[in-house]
PDB file of C-alpha atoms in Angstrom:
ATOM      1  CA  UNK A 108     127.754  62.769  68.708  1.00 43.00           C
ATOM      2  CA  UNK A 109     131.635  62.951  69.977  1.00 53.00           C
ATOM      3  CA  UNK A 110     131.974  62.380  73.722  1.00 67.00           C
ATOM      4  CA  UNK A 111     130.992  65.044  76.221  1.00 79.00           C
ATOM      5  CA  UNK A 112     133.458  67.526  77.676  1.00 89.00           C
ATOM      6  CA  UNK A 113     132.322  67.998  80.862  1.00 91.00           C
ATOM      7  CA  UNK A 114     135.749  69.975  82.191  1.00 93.00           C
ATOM      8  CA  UNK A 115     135.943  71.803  79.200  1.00 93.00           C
ATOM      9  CA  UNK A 116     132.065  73.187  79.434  1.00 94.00           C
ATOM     10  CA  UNK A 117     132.831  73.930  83.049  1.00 95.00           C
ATOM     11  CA  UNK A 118     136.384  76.069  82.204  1.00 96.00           C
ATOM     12  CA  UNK A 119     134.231  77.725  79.357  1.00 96.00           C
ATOM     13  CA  UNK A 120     131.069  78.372  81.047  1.00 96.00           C
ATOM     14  CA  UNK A 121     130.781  77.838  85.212  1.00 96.00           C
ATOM     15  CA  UNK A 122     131.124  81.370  85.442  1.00 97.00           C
ATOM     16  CA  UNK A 123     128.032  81.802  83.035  1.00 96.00           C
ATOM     17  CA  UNK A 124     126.321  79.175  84.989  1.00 96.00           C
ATOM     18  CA  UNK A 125     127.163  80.472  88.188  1.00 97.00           C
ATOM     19  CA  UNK A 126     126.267  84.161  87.419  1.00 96.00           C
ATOM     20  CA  UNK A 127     122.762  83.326  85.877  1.00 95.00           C
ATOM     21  CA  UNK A 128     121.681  81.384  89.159  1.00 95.00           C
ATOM     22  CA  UNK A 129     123.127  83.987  91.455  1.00 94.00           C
ATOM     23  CA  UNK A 130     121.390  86.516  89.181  1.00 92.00           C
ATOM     24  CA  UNK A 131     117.519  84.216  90.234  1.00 92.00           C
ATOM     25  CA  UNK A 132     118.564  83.451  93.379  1.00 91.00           C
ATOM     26  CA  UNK A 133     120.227  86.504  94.671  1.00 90.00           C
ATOM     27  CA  UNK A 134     122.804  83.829  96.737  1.00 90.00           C
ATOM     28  CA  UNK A 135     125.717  83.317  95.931  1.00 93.00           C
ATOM     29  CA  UNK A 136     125.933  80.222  98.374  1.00 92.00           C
ATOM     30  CA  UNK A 137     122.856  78.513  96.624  1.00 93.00           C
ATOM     31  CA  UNK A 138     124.216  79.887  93.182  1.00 95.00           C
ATOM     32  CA  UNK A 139     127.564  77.754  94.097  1.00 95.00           C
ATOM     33  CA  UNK A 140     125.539  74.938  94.976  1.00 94.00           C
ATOM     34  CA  UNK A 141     123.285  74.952  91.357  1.00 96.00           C
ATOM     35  CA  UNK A 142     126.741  75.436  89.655  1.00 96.00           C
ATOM     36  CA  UNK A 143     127.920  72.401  90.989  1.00 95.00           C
ATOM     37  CA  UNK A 144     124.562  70.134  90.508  1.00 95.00           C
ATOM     38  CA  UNK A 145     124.598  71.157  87.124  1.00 96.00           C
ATOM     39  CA  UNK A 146     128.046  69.917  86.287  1.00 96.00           C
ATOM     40  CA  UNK A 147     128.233  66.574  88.772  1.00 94.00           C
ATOM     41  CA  UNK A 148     125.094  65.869  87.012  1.00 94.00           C
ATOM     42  CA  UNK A 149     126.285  66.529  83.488  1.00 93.00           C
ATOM     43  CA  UNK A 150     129.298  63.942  84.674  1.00 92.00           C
ATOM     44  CA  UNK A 151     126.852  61.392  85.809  1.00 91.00           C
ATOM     45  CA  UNK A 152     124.117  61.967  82.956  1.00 91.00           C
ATOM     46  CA  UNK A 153     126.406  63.356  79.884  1.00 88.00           C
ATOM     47  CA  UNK A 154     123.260  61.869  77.067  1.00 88.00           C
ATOM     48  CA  UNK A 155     120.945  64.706  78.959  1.00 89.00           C
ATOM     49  CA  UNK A 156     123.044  67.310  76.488  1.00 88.00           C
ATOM     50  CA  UNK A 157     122.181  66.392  73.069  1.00 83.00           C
ATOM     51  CA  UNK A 158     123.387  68.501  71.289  1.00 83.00           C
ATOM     52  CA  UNK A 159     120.369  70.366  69.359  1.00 85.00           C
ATOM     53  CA  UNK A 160     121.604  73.469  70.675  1.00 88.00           C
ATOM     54  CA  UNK A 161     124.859  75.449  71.647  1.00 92.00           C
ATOM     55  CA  UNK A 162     126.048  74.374  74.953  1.00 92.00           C
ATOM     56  CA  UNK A 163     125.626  78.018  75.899  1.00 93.00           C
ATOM     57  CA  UNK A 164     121.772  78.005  75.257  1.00 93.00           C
ATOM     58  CA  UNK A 165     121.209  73.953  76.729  1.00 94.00           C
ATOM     59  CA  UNK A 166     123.378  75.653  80.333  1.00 95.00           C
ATOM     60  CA  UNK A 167     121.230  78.714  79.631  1.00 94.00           C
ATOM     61  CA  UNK A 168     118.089  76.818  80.214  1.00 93.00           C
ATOM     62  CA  UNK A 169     119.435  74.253  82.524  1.00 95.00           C
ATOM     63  CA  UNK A 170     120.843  76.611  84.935  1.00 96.00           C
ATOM     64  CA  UNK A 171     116.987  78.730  84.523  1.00 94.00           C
ATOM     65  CA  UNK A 172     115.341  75.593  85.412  1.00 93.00           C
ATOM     66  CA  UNK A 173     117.513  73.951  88.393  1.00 94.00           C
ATOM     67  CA  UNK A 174     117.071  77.778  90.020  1.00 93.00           C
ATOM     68  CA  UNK A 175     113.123  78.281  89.309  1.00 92.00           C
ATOM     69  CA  UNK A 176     112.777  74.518  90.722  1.00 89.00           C
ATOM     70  CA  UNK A 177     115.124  75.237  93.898  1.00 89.00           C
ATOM     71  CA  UNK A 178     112.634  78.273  94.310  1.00 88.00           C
ATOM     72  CA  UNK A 179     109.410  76.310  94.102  1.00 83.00           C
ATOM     73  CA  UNK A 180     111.355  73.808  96.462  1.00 80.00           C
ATOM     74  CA  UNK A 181     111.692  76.791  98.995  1.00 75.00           C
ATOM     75  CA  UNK A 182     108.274  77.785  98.892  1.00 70.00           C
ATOM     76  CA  UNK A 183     106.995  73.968  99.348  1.00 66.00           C
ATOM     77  CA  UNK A 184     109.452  73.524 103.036  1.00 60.00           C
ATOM     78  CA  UNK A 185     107.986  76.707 103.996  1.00 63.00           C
ATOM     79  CA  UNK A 186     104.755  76.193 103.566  1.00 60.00           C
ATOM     80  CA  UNK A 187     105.006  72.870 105.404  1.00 52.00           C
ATOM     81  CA  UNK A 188     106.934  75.192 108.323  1.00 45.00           C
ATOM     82  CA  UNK A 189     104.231  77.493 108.381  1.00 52.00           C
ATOM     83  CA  UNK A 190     101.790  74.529 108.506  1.00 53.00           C
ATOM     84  CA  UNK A 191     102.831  72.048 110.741  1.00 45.00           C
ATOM     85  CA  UNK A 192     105.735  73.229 112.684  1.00 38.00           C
ATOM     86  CA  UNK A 193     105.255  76.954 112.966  1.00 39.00           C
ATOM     87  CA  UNK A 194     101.555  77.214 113.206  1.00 40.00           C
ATOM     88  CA  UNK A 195     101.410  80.447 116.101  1.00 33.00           C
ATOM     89  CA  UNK A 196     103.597  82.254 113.556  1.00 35.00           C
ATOM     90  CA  UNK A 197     101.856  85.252 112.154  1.00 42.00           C
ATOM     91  CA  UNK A 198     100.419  85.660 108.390  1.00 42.00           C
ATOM     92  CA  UNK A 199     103.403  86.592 106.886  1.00 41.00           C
ATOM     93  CA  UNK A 200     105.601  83.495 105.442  1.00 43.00           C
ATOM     94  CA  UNK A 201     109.047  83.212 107.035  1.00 45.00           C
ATOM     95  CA  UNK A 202     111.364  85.559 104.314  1.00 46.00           C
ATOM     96  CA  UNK A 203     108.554  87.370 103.075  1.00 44.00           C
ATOM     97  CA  UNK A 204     109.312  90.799 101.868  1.00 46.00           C
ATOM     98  CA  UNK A 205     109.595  93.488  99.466  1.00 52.00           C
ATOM     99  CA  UNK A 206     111.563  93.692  96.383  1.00 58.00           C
ATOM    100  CA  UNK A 207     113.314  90.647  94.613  1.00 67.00           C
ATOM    101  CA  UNK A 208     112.187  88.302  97.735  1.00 70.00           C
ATOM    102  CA  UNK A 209     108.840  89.239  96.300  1.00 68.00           C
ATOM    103  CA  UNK A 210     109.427  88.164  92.614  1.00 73.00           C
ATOM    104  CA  UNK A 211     111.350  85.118  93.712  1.00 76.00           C
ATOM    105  CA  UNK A 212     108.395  84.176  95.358  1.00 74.00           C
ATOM    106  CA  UNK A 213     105.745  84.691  92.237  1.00 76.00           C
ATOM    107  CA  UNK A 214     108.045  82.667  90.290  1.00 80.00           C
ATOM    108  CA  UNK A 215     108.264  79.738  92.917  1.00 80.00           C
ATOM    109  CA  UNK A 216     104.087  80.069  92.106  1.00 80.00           C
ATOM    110  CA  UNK A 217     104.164  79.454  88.377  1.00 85.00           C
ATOM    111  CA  UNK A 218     104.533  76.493  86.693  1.00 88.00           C
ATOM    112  CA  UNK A 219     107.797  75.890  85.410  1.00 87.00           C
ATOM    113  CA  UNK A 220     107.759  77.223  81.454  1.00 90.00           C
ATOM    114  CA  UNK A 221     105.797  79.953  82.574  1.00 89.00           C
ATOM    115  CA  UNK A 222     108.454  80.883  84.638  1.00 88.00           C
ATOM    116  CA  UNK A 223     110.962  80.306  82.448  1.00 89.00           C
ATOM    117  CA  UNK A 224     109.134  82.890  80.103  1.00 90.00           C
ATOM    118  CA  UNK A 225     108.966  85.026  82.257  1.00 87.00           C
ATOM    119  CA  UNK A 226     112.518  85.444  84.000  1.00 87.00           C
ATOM    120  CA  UNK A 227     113.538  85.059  80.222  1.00 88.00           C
ATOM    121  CA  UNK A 228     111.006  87.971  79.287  1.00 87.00           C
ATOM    122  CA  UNK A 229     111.187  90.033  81.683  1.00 82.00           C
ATOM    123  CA  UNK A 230     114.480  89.870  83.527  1.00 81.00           C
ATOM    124  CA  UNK A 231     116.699  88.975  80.517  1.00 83.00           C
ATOM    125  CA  UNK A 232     115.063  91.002  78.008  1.00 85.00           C
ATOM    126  CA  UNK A 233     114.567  88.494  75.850  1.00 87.00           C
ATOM    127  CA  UNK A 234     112.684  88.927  72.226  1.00 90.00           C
ATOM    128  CA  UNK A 235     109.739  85.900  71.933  1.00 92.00           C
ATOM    129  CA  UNK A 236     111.809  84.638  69.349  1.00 90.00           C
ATOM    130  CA  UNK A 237     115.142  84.067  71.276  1.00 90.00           C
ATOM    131  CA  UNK A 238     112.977  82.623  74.161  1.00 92.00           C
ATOM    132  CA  UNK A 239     111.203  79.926  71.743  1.00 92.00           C
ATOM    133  CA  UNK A 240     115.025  79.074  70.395  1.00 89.00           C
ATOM    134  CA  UNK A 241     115.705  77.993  74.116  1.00 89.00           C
ATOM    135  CA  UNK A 242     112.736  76.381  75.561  1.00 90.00           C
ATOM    136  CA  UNK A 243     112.498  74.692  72.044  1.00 90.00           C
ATOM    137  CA  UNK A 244     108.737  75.738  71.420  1.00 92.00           C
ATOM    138  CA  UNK A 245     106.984  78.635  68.805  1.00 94.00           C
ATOM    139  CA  UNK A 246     106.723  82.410  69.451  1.00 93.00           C
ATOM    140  CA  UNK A 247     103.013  82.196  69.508  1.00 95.00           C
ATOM    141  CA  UNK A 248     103.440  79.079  72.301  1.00 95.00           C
ATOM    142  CA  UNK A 249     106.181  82.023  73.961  1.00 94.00           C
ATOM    143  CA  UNK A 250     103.708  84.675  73.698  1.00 93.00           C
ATOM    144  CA  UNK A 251     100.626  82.047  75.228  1.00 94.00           C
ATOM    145  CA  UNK A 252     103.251  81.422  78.152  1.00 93.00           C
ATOM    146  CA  UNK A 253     103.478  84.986  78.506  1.00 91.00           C
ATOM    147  CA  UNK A 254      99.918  85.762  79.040  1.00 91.00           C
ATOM    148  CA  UNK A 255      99.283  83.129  80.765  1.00 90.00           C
ATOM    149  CA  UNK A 256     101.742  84.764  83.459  1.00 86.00           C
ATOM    150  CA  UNK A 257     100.327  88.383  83.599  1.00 85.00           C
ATOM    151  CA  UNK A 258      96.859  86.851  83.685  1.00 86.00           C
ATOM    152  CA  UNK A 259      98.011  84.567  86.487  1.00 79.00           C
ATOM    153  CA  UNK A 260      99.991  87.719  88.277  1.00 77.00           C
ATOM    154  CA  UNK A 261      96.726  89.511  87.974  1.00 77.00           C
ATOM    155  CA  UNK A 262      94.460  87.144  89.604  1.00 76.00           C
ATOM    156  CA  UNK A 263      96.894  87.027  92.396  1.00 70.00           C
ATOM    157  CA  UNK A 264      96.876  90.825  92.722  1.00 69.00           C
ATOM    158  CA  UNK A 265      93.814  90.745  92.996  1.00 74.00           C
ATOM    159  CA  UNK A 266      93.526  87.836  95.773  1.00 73.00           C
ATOM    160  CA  UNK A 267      96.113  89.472  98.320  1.00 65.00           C
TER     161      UNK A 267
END
């Protein structure tokens, strides 16, 4: 495989990159910062891009995965907020609310191809076929992932 083009990726796709995480994380601070871990780490780590795919799909799923794992991050130091520092707050988890702070939050819940599924699903549109090209699995293992999710989505329903 010919060397990696790190500045060239960046000049064809950091706006793609930078656009998808903005579009999970509704910042466009900690969109900025995923952007740039990406990259630095693409500079540091160029053998993590293989080549099985287009560069397009492997920053596709990169930039999905850095953003779902900065959510589940977010959940974790709040949680340990509400725990141990913050424990006369009241039931409701610092940022809780309605709307996209809501999903953001389900999604910081699921494990991480589930939640790749589903943002790929559900907020992309994405047929089960174009979502097995990217995560690199089957449309049945797409569809399992899938289920999975509403059945886990239900139960929490349920629970609140």
């Amino acid at each position: 495989m010919p060397e990696l083009d790190v500045e060239t990726l960046y000049r064809r796709y950091g706006h793609s990159v930078l656009r998808r995480a903005r579009q999970i994380l509704g910042s466009d601070d900690e969109a900025a910062e995923v952007l740039q871990e990406i990259f630095v780490g693409l500079l540091a780590r160029p053998g993590q891009y293989a080549g099985r795919s287009a560069a397009s799909t492997f920053l596709y799923a990169v930039t999905t995965h850095a953003c779902l794992s900065r959510l589940r991050n977010q959940r974790n130091r709040i949680r340990i907020l509400t725990e141990q520092v913050r424990p006369w707050a009241d039931d409701r988890a610092p940022g809780a609310a309605d709307g996209p702070t809501q999903v953001r939050a389900v999604l910081a819940l699921l494990p991480d191809d589930e939640a790749q599924a589903a943002v790929f699903h559900h907020l992309d549109g994405m047929s089960h076929a174009e979502i097995a090209e990217v995560l690199g699995c089957s449309r049945r293992h797409v569809g399992n992932l899938l289920e999975r999710v509403t059945t886990r989505l239900s139960t929490h329903a349920e629970a609140s």
